[in-house]
Every structure is written in C-alpha cells, then in structure tokens.
C-alpha cells in the first residue's frame, strides 16, 4: 500500500520511540496556535499603523513665529462663502435651456473679478477640504480616526490670525475652526436638520438668515457695530445644501442643480447686504467649494468630479477680469495636487473661453485671504500665493511672495531643528544649507528695486522650502520600510514553521525546538540597544513596537535553526520529481497571488479568470463524474454568471426593481437547495453534503426564512417609494426593516446542521439585511456569489468521489495537510477578494454608496451610516468564510492549518503592496497604493475576526459520519 504524503510530501511512519510525549507536544502546539492568533491580530494592527508613520505623518509643527507682511492689506474684511459639495462643471455650465445656473457670480466673473478651478487633494471630504482652504495645509490624516471632526493637533488658520471671525453653518465644520477660538462668533444648526430625506437647500438659507440677523442686531448693539467696522474681519458662511442634496439625490438631479441657483442667490444677497451695510468698498469676497460630488452622490477619491471646485474672487484687492491671452503662461508647467495642468482648456459649454482662467491648489486660497487682509499666513500653510488674483503693485507682489516663502521656510527650519536635536546621526537637507545667504540676496534685490529677480529668487526659495518639508516628512521612510518588511517576512516564516510542526507528518526528530539561552540573551541585548537609540532620537512609541515585533519574531525563528536545517536536508534528499512538484506548486501559488494583486488595479481580471475556471472545472467534473452531467453544467454557468459583475461599472446605478427580483431569485435558489437536501439518495453524489433532516422542524425554519426574504423585498419597494416621493422614512417602515434584518440573522441557528442545509440557511438568513441595504445590481451579485461558492463545493466533492473510487481506503490520522491542499486557501483568497471587488472598487473611498442606508436611517449620523455600510460589505465575506469551514469538514482537513495557510497567502500580497506604495506622483496614485496596502493588512485582521464570528454558525456543521478520504496527491 502506498504511504501518503504530508504537506511536503514524504510522510514517515512514526513509532512509539519517535516521540516520548506526543500528548504534551500536542497540547503545546495547540497553545502555540492560539498564541499565534493573538500575535497575528496584534502584529497586523501595529504594522498597519506604519503607513501613518511613513505616509500619513502629521505635517503640523509648532514653535514658529508668524511672518508679518511688510504691506497693508487692501481689504478691511473678507467674506468667505464655501458651497459644500459643489462641482465645478455643474456651477459653470449652462442647463438644457442654455441658461446658466449662477447668473450673479457669472456676472462677477465677466465684469468684476477673477475666476478659476480650485484643485482639491484626496481625501476629498468636508473637513480636509475646509482645512486646506482656511488653514492652507493638507489635512493631518490621523483626523480620519475621529471622523474628520475633532482636531488631533491644534493648527493655525486665517481665522486665528483675524481680529474677529463670524461664522454660520454646519455643526460638523464650525467647531473645527471656531470651537476654541475666543475671538469668534459662530452659530450652527442642530444635527437633526441634516436630513437626507428633505431638500437641504434650506440649510443654506438658514446660514444667510443668521448673518442677516447679525447685521440687524448690530444696529442696536453699539459694541457689535464697532467690532464689525474694524479691520481684519472674516465673515464665513458654510453652505451645506449641495453636499446633502448630492448625497441624497445625485448631482445631476433637479434638486441639486436647483441648489446651485440657491447658492448663487445667497452670494448675491450676501454681497448686497455687505455693500449696503458698510458702504466703503473695502470688502473682499471669495466663493469656492471644499470638494465636488461624483455622479453616484459620493466623494472622497481623486476623480475630477470630486477634486475640481469653482473659485470666484472679487472686491477689494482683486484684479479685474483678464481677456484670454496666449502670451499669458504664468505656471505653464505647474501641475496641481490632482495632476491637472495649469493650462487645461476651458470646456466650451462653460461659456468662459474668452476670459483668462487662474487655477489654484486648494491650499493656495489661505495665503490669498491672508494677503488680502494684510495678515500673516497661517504658520502651517504650504499654499503658494496665486498672484493672478491680486491687484498689487510690483513692490507689493514681491513683498507678498517673499513673506509667503519665509513662512514656509520657517516650518522647514523648525522641522530641521527638531530632527537635529533628537538624532544621533542627523542628515541635513543640503539644498537649503545656505538659506541665510539667499534671504540676504532677496532683501538686497528688493532694496535696489530689482523686483523681477527678487520675485524669481523668492519663488525658488519657496519651492526649495516645500521640498525640504517633504524631505523631513519622509526622513524615517527607509528605516521603517526595512524593519516592517523584515517583520512580515519573519511572521510568514514563523507561521510556516508552526504549520510544519502542527499539521505535517515529518519525522518526530525534526519537530524539536532548540532551547538556546544565548539566543534570548543576544535578542534582548539587540532590543535594548535599539530601544536606547530610539529613545535618544525621541522616536514615537510605535517605532519601538515595529522593532520589538521584528526582533522577537526572528529570535523565535533562530530557536528553530536545527529544525530548518534538518528540513532543508530532508527536502534535498527527495527525488527530482518531488522537487519539481514542490517548486511548481510554489510558483503557481505565487502567480495566482500576483494575479489577485493585479486585480486591485483591474477588476476585469476576475471576469477572465472565472470564464476560464468555469470551463476547466466543468471538463474536470465531466471526466470525474460522467454519470452526473448536470453538475458540470451548473459549475460552468455559476462561474460565468459571477464573471459578469466585475465587468459592470463600479458606480452602482439605482434599480429598485432589480433588488426586488433578486429577492425572488434568492427564494428560488433556497427552494432548490431545500429540495436537494430532502431528496439526496443514500450513497449518491449529495449524500456527503446532507443528513436526514427533521422535516417538520426544517420545514418551519425554511418557510420562516422565505417569508422574511419576501417581506424584505416588499419593504425595499415601500421604503424606496416614500423616499422617491420626497417623504420621510416612516417610523413603522424603519422598525420593520430593523426587525426583519435582526430576526433573519438568528434563524440559521435553528436549521439542520448538515453542510448543505446550514449553508443554505446562512444564505437565506443574511439575504434580508443585504436586500434592504442594496440599491441595484449588488443584490443579484449576492446570489451569484452563493452559486459560485456552491459550485466550489460540488467541484471538491467530485474530486473527493473520484479519489475514493480509484483508491483504496487506509486507516490514518487525517489532521495533517498535504501539498495539494494549498488549492483550498488559494481558492478561498480568490472568492474572498471577489467579494471585495465584485460590486465596485473597495479601494476607493467614493465606492461607499451612502444611499444604501436610507431604509434604516436618514438623519445624518456618520458612524451609524458607516457601520451599516461596513456590515453590508461584510455579508458576502461571511458566506465565503462559512463555505471554507464547510469545505474543511467535507475534505476532513484541519481548519486551523488551512486558516494559517490563508494568512500566509494574504501576507504575500500585503508585502507586495507594501513595496509598491508610492511617495511620488499624483496624490491619487499615492492614495490608491496606500489603500491597497491598508486593505490587505486589514484583510488579515479581518479574517481573524470573521473566523470567530462565523464559528457561531458553523460550530455544529456536519457531514455524513464515517466518511474518510484518501490522502494521495
């Protein structure tokens, strides 16, 4: 009889003399497996945080003095109007009747001021957009952990530098800038006003009414009147209507487009109020937006619909409109933060091709406002003063740009000083080593009225200072990348050693850990030295964690030196056929994982993959089980059906009817599975997947689940109909939706525990909440994924039957893995990743469709809405993980060993993404590369949690007792 292979092939017979205490060793390995799970959660959580230290390190630094400009500002006060979520194209273009939606601001552009497109940098969210406009720097990314609302670090802003700021608008924005600002007067409406079920343009009117009330009140309040008439005053109106209406109704809806007209009307009324009140023509006006809005009503990524926002400036200190001039190329080679060139042609439908357009980076607006008021630029600003907007003399222009350059230079010098004071081996930024000489040269040129040379030298100094800021922003980049890469590699090696120890039948003499005390000593000594250096450098606490985990893992690997040495010798002693098989399996596995990596950039790879898999799998089943021709056909059709979804657009269009029909499809699939579970013959193809059920109990559970699916489909129709009619979500509908979603997820616990019945019950149980959270074709994807997962089970069952028919049975302990079992975690990785990308681009922030939650909640609540969206995304993963657990029961392979192999596969992809993270190029490219790494890192932690969650549903899952499988390759 042939002896079967373990994970590396050769399984040796183990006698009593090979291991003196197998029970003790088994207990030790079980404890180590649990410890590895805990270590895996901690390690990936910590290593995932490394992207914040490498790429998301806060740009904020304190300790600089403001640079006071050596000129007087042309404006006594500035009015800042920010239309949240207003797209540039919807603002500038004409409607279907040829009329422009913003007639007042359009007249301003043509007769009184300057205009352009303000380019936002992802993440195109409200908080980072406002921070860029008002504070002049790109948001500290750690604010995302606080919902973009609280300030992780206090920062300077135009409001801080003003004499007094009056602000009216959203409770999510005003506290960021005015919450702790004593010289400010702010008023915001309650959160309850932000209801997506209504037309939100009334929020803009509310802000205008508060400003008008302020002016009316000042007539009676002499102190307020005197304050308003002082200089360096900022008036800020935050207009949220376009953002809320864009989310709820899309930016091409009549409600959103009408809100553009409302915003324009408010701008006109604010202008009239200010002009009539002050009557001095010393007011500057800035109109812009924090971000745009994608066609599906979301924002966050770097698509032009999200990054391109309108900018209109007029009033005191602003230049008159400039006719188009082909000789005007101020920044011809300049690229903006969203990679748009300066001289991109103005779309003809904007009707502004005859006027010069002055595009800016969003952070450039802060120094523009400071210059108009004669204020120091915010000390953390990285914006460059856009001279195309200001109406200054040559001397004033030079002074303004020089002050802007010195302000950025002061940040560079402060960062250089902090790094030098805490580094044992400081490496300065050499291009600015002689910055004092450059400053003296500029002063001399200004004194001699050589303004052109002074301007060029100031601009060069500003550019070098920005490069120096980037240099110190990424100062520790190489060190962190090296340490974390070694940590990931060490983690995978250590997992491999654990799999070999716990789930292989290598000779027992291999499975001994070397207790070498000197290894612990030298490891502790190395960690002590590293910690001392990090303490001297005043490195963040996480740096100690990165080094500590990496050193710890490699110390543990060194303990396994003798094992690894013996393992290598054992492999090399094998015959050439085995070595070829081993290398081939390794290469194929890496190729599959690399294909999955490429799928993050191109979702269509899944379509081609499943088309090919469907053909190959069906032919294999025709060969393996020729007496059941229906199974191969089903596998082919299931794979081809799933391949369709990654060809569909990532932006899911609304289609309520499709969601309802998907509910009917779910019921039909459940009915077919129910029929198979009741009518599977003994010893037939499905006998291993089913048990003899309690017909009465299982029938009641099935009818209840089908009823809940039907009720959820009805509620999809009713809830959507009310919202379409601009009616609020009825409290009764809300209660029913929450109840149906909650009850349906409990029912699977009462289903029959055989593999087919339990997986069908889980599929039916999570269908109602998924339908209620669906808006279009993703509801159909849920069923397509379930059918493909069933095809996977049938394929493995066919392979199992073929193996049992062609080979005799042996008595053995089937708690080990063999080389060919690598196909299970690889197939799981394919299904797990298509659950990410089957209905959109999970790597894009804007792929989260906020309207999905409107059947549960309409009042704006970021964390509740985010929780519902994440839950919707988790449901397909639950199906995949439950299927994997059922697969391990069917094939009688250890689920723990399979789980650890999945972790290794995931980490191979994680390391790939870690190495291709970009720190140059467009911010969109950088953001996408970082999000890919973050997704894979989170996926590893996510798997650990999912296996624990799904075990509640699969703990008692059974296959037919007494079934054994052969372990031949």
Short mmCIF file of N, CA, C and O in Angstrom, two decimals, residues 486-568:
data_model
loop_
_atom_site.label_atom_id
_atom_site.label_comp_id
_atom_site.label_asym_id
_atom_site.label_seq_id
_atom_site.Cartn_x
_atom_site.Cartn_y
_atom_site.Cartn_z
N UNK A 486 11.04 43.16 7.05
CA UNK A 486 11.65 42.03 7.75
C UNK A 486 10.65 41.40 8.72
O UNK A 486 10.64 40.17 8.91
N UNK A 487 9.82 42.23 9.32
CA UNK A 487 8.81 41.71 10.24
C UNK A 487 7.79 40.84 9.55
O UNK A 487 7.43 39.75 10.03
N UNK A 488 7.28 41.29 8.40
CA UNK A 488 6.32 40.48 7.65
C UNK A 488 6.94 39.16 7.21
O UNK A 488 6.31 38.10 7.30
N UNK A 489 8.17 39.23 6.69
CA UNK A 489 8.83 38.01 6.24
C UNK A 489 9.05 37.05 7.41
O UNK A 489 8.81 35.83 7.29
N UNK A 490 9.47 37.58 8.55
CA UNK A 490 9.65 36.74 9.73
C UNK A 490 8.36 36.12 10.20
O UNK A 490 8.32 34.95 10.61
N UNK A 491 7.27 36.86 10.12
CA UNK A 491 5.95 36.34 10.51
C UNK A 491 5.55 35.16 9.62
O UNK A 491 5.06 34.14 10.10
N UNK A 492 5.76 35.29 8.32
CA UNK A 492 5.40 34.21 7.41
C UNK A 492 6.27 32.97 7.64
O UNK A 492 5.78 31.84 7.60
N UNK A 493 7.56 33.18 7.89
CA UNK A 493 8.45 32.05 8.18
C UNK A 493 8.01 31.34 9.46
O UNK A 493 7.97 30.11 9.54
N UNK A 494 7.67 32.12 10.47
CA UNK A 494 7.27 31.54 11.75
C UNK A 494 5.96 30.77 11.62
O UNK A 494 5.76 29.71 12.22
N UNK A 495 5.02 31.31 10.82
CA UNK A 495 3.78 30.59 10.56
C UNK A 495 4.05 29.28 9.83
O UNK A 495 3.44 28.24 10.13
N UNK A 496 4.94 29.31 8.87
CA UNK A 496 5.30 28.11 8.12
C UNK A 496 5.87 27.04 9.08
O UNK A 496 5.53 25.86 8.99
N UNK A 497 6.72 27.47 9.99
CA UNK A 497 7.30 26.53 10.96
C UNK A 497 6.20 25.93 11.82
O UNK A 497 6.19 24.72 12.09
N UNK A 498 5.23 26.75 12.23
CA UNK A 498 4.13 26.24 13.05
C UNK A 498 3.29 25.23 12.27
O UNK A 498 2.88 24.20 12.82
N UNK A 499 3.03 25.50 11.00
CA UNK A 499 2.26 24.56 10.18
C UNK A 499 3.01 23.24 10.06
O UNK A 499 2.41 22.16 10.17
N UNK A 500 4.30 23.32 9.84
CA UNK A 500 5.10 22.09 9.73
C UNK A 500 5.09 21.30 11.03
O UNK A 500 5.04 20.07 11.04
N UNK A 501 5.16 21.99 12.15
CA UNK A 501 5.17 21.32 13.45
C UNK A 501 3.81 20.71 13.78
O UNK A 501 3.73 19.63 14.37
N UNK A 502 2.74 21.41 13.42
CA UNK A 502 1.41 21.01 13.89
C UNK A 502 0.62 20.18 12.89
O UNK A 502 -0.22 19.37 13.29
N UNK A 503 0.85 20.36 11.61
CA UNK A 503 -0.04 19.77 10.61
C UNK A 503 0.72 18.97 9.54
O UNK A 503 0.23 18.81 8.43
N UNK A 504 1.91 18.49 9.84
CA UNK A 504 2.64 17.64 8.91
C UNK A 504 3.07 16.37 9.62
O UNK A 504 3.14 16.33 10.85
N UNK A 505 3.39 15.35 8.84
CA UNK A 505 3.86 14.09 9.40
C UNK A 505 5.33 13.89 9.11
O UNK A 505 5.77 12.85 8.65
N UNK A 506 6.08 14.94 9.38
CA UNK A 506 7.53 14.79 9.30
C UNK A 506 8.01 13.93 10.46
O UNK A 506 7.32 13.82 11.49
N UNK A 507 9.20 13.33 10.34
CA UNK A 507 9.72 12.55 11.46
C UNK A 507 9.78 13.39 12.73
O UNK A 507 10.10 14.57 12.69
N UNK A 508 9.47 12.76 13.84
CA UNK A 508 9.37 13.49 15.11
C UNK A 508 10.67 14.15 15.52
O UNK A 508 10.68 15.15 16.22
N UNK A 509 11.80 13.59 15.05
CA UNK A 509 13.08 14.18 15.44
C UNK A 509 13.25 15.58 14.86
O UNK A 509 14.06 16.37 15.33
N UNK A 510 12.46 15.90 13.79
CA UNK A 510 12.52 17.25 13.23
C UNK A 510 11.79 18.26 14.10
O UNK A 510 12.07 19.44 14.06
N UNK A 511 10.79 17.80 14.82
CA UNK A 511 9.83 18.69 15.45
C UNK A 511 10.24 19.10 16.85
O UNK A 511 9.43 19.15 17.75
N UNK A 512 11.49 19.38 17.03
CA UNK A 512 12.00 19.77 18.34
C UNK A 512 12.50 21.21 18.27
O UNK A 512 13.25 21.58 17.37
N UNK A 513 12.09 22.01 19.23
CA UNK A 513 12.54 23.39 19.30
C UNK A 513 13.84 23.46 20.08
O UNK A 513 13.99 22.83 21.12
N UNK A 514 14.79 24.23 19.57
CA UNK A 514 16.09 24.36 20.23
C UNK A 514 16.01 25.41 21.33
O UNK A 514 15.75 26.59 21.06
N UNK A 515 16.17 24.98 22.56
CA UNK A 515 16.16 25.90 23.69
C UNK A 515 17.58 26.43 23.90
O UNK A 515 18.38 25.88 24.65
N UNK A 516 17.90 27.48 23.17
CA UNK A 516 19.24 28.05 23.24
C UNK A 516 19.16 29.37 23.98
O UNK A 516 18.67 30.37 23.45
N UNK A 517 19.65 29.38 25.21
CA UNK A 517 19.55 30.57 26.04
C UNK A 517 20.30 31.76 25.49
O UNK A 517 19.87 32.91 25.65
N UNK A 518 21.41 31.51 24.81
CA UNK A 518 22.20 32.64 24.31
C UNK A 518 21.45 33.41 23.23
O UNK A 518 21.70 34.60 23.03
N UNK A 519 20.52 32.74 22.53
CA UNK A 519 19.72 33.45 21.51
C UNK A 519 18.83 34.49 22.18
O UNK A 519 18.73 35.63 21.72
N UNK A 520 18.19 34.11 23.28
CA UNK A 520 17.36 35.07 24.02
C UNK A 520 18.21 36.22 24.55
O UNK A 520 17.78 37.38 24.54
N UNK A 521 19.41 35.89 25.00
CA UNK A 521 20.29 36.93 25.55
C UNK A 521 20.66 37.96 24.49
O UNK A 521 20.52 39.17 24.69
N UNK A 522 21.11 37.46 23.32
CA UNK A 522 21.52 38.39 22.27
C UNK A 522 20.31 39.13 21.69
O UNK A 522 20.43 40.30 21.29
N UNK A 523 19.16 38.46 21.64
CA UNK A 523 17.96 39.15 21.18
C UNK A 523 17.56 40.27 22.11
O UNK A 523 17.22 41.38 21.68
N UNK A 524 17.63 40.02 23.42
CA UNK A 524 17.31 41.06 24.41
C UNK A 524 18.32 42.20 24.35
O UNK A 524 17.96 43.38 24.48
N UNK A 525 19.60 41.84 24.16
CA UNK A 525 20.64 42.87 24.06
C UNK A 525 20.41 43.76 22.84
O UNK A 525 20.50 45.00 22.93
N UNK A 526 20.06 43.14 21.70
CA UNK A 526 19.80 43.92 20.50
C UNK A 526 18.60 44.83 20.68
O UNK A 526 18.64 46.00 20.28
N UNK A 527 17.55 44.31 21.30
CA UNK A 527 16.37 45.14 21.53
C UNK A 527 16.68 46.29 22.47
O UNK A 527 16.19 47.41 22.29
N UNK A 528 17.53 46.04 23.47
CA UNK A 528 17.92 47.11 24.39
C UNK A 528 18.68 48.21 23.67
O UNK A 528 18.44 49.41 23.92
N UNK A 529 19.61 47.83 22.80
CA UNK A 529 20.38 48.83 22.06
C UNK A 529 19.47 49.65 21.15
O UNK A 529 19.56 50.89 21.08
N UNK A 530 18.59 48.95 20.43
CA UNK A 530 17.67 49.64 19.52
C UNK A 530 16.75 50.59 20.29
O UNK A 530 16.53 51.74 19.88
N UNK A 531 16.22 50.14 21.42
CA UNK A 531 15.34 50.98 22.22
C UNK A 531 16.07 52.22 22.73
O UNK A 531 15.49 53.32 22.76
N UNK A 532 17.33 52.06 23.10
CA UNK A 532 18.12 53.21 23.57
C UNK A 532 18.28 54.24 22.46
O UNK A 532 18.09 55.45 22.68
N UNK A 533 18.62 53.76 21.26
CA UNK A 533 18.78 54.68 20.13
C UNK A 533 17.46 55.39 19.83
O UNK A 533 17.43 56.60 19.57
N UNK A 534 16.35 54.64 19.86
CA UNK A 534 15.04 55.24 19.57
C UNK A 534 14.66 56.26 20.64
O UNK A 534 14.05 57.30 20.34
N UNK A 535 15.01 55.99 21.89
CA UNK A 535 14.72 56.94 22.96
C UNK A 535 15.53 58.22 22.78
O UNK A 535 15.02 59.33 22.98
N UNK A 536 16.81 58.07 22.42
CA UNK A 536 17.65 59.25 22.20
C UNK A 536 17.10 60.08 21.04
O UNK A 536 17.12 61.32 21.08
N UNK A 537 16.58 59.40 20.02
CA UNK A 537 16.02 60.09 18.86
C UNK A 537 14.60 60.61 19.11
O UNK A 537 14.00 61.21 18.21
N UNK A 538 14.07 60.39 20.30
CA UNK A 538 12.70 60.80 20.63
C UNK A 538 11.70 60.24 19.61
O UNK A 538 10.76 60.94 19.18
N UNK A 539 11.91 58.99 19.22
CA UNK A 539 11.03 58.36 18.25
C UNK A 539 9.67 58.05 18.87
O UNK A 539 9.57 57.84 20.09
N UNK A 540 8.61 58.02 18.06
CA UNK A 540 7.28 57.70 18.58
C UNK A 540 7.25 56.29 19.20
O UNK A 540 8.05 55.42 18.82
N UNK A 541 6.32 56.04 20.11
CA UNK A 541 6.23 54.72 20.75
C UNK A 541 6.05 53.57 19.76
O UNK A 541 6.55 52.47 20.00
N UNK A 542 5.35 53.83 18.66
CA UNK A 542 5.12 52.76 17.69
C UNK A 542 6.42 52.28 17.07
O UNK A 542 6.52 51.13 16.64
N UNK A 543 7.43 53.14 16.98
CA UNK A 543 8.72 52.71 16.44
C UNK A 543 9.29 51.56 17.28
O UNK A 543 9.86 50.61 16.75
N UNK A 544 9.14 51.68 18.59
CA UNK A 544 9.60 50.60 19.48
C UNK A 544 8.83 49.31 19.19
O UNK A 544 9.41 48.21 19.23
N UNK A 545 7.54 49.45 18.89
CA UNK A 545 6.73 48.27 18.60
C UNK A 545 7.18 47.61 17.30
O UNK A 545 7.25 46.38 17.21
N UNK A 546 7.46 48.43 16.27
CA UNK A 546 7.90 47.86 15.00
C UNK A 546 9.19 47.05 15.18
O UNK A 546 9.28 45.89 14.74
N UNK A 547 10.18 47.66 15.82
CA UNK A 547 11.45 46.96 16.04
C UNK A 547 11.28 45.78 16.97
O UNK A 547 11.85 44.71 16.75
N UNK A 548 10.48 45.96 18.04
CA UNK A 548 10.31 44.90 19.02
C UNK A 548 9.70 43.66 18.41
O UNK A 548 10.16 42.53 18.65
N UNK A 549 8.65 43.84 17.61
CA UNK A 549 7.99 42.67 17.00
C UNK A 549 8.90 41.97 16.00
O UNK A 549 8.95 40.74 15.94
N UNK A 550 9.62 42.76 15.21
CA UNK A 550 10.53 42.16 14.23
C UNK A 550 11.64 41.37 14.91
O UNK A 550 11.92 40.21 14.52
N UNK A 551 12.25 41.94 15.92
CA UNK A 551 13.33 41.25 16.62
C UNK A 551 12.79 40.00 17.33
O UNK A 551 13.40 38.93 17.30
N UNK A 552 11.61 40.12 17.94
CA UNK A 552 11.01 38.98 18.64
C UNK A 552 10.78 37.81 17.69
O UNK A 552 11.09 36.66 18.00
N UNK A 553 10.21 38.11 16.50
CA UNK A 553 9.93 37.04 15.54
C UNK A 553 11.20 36.33 15.09
O UNK A 553 11.24 35.10 15.01
N UNK A 554 12.24 37.09 14.82
CA UNK A 554 13.47 36.47 14.34
C UNK A 554 14.21 35.73 15.45
O UNK A 554 14.93 34.76 15.18
N UNK A 555 14.04 36.15 16.69
CA UNK A 555 14.59 35.37 17.80
C UNK A 555 13.89 34.01 17.88
O UNK A 555 14.54 32.96 18.07
N UNK A 556 12.55 34.01 17.70
CA UNK A 556 11.82 32.74 17.71
C UNK A 556 12.24 31.85 16.54
O UNK A 556 12.34 30.62 16.69
N UNK A 557 12.50 32.46 15.40
CA UNK A 557 12.94 31.66 14.24
C UNK A 557 14.32 31.07 14.50
O UNK A 557 14.60 29.91 14.13
N UNK A 558 15.18 31.82 15.13
CA UNK A 558 16.52 31.31 15.46
C UNK A 558 16.44 30.09 16.38
O UNK A 558 17.30 29.19 16.31
N UNK A 559 15.44 30.04 17.23
CA UNK A 559 15.24 28.86 18.08
C UNK A 559 14.94 27.62 17.24
O UNK A 559 15.13 26.49 17.72
N UNK A 560 14.44 27.83 16.03
CA UNK A 560 14.09 26.71 15.15
C UNK A 560 15.20 26.43 14.14
O UNK A 560 14.95 25.79 13.11
N UNK A 561 16.40 26.87 14.42
CA UNK A 561 17.51 26.72 13.47
C UNK A 561 17.75 25.26 13.11
O UNK A 561 17.87 24.92 11.93
N UNK A 562 17.81 24.40 14.09
CA UNK A 562 18.08 22.99 13.82
C UNK A 562 16.95 22.37 13.01
O UNK A 562 17.19 21.54 12.12
N UNK A 563 15.73 22.76 13.31
CA UNK A 563 14.58 22.25 12.55
C UNK A 563 14.66 22.68 11.09
O UNK A 563 14.48 21.87 10.18
N UNK A 564 14.95 23.96 10.85
CA UNK A 564 15.04 24.45 9.48
C UNK A 564 16.19 23.80 8.72
O UNK A 564 16.06 23.46 7.53
N UNK A 565 17.28 23.58 9.43
CA UNK A 565 18.44 22.94 8.81
C UNK A 565 18.10 21.50 8.41
O UNK A 565 18.39 21.05 7.29
N UNK A 566 17.44 20.77 9.34
CA UNK A 566 17.06 19.39 9.05
C UNK A 566 16.00 19.33 7.95
O UNK A 566 16.01 18.41 7.10
N UNK A 567 15.09 20.30 7.92
CA UNK A 567 14.04 20.34 6.91
C UNK A 567 14.65 20.53 5.51
O UNK A 567 14.24 19.87 4.56
N UNK A 568 15.60 21.43 5.41
CA UNK A 568 16.26 21.66 4.13
C UNK A 568 16.98 20.39 3.66
O UNK A 568 16.91 20.01 2.48
#
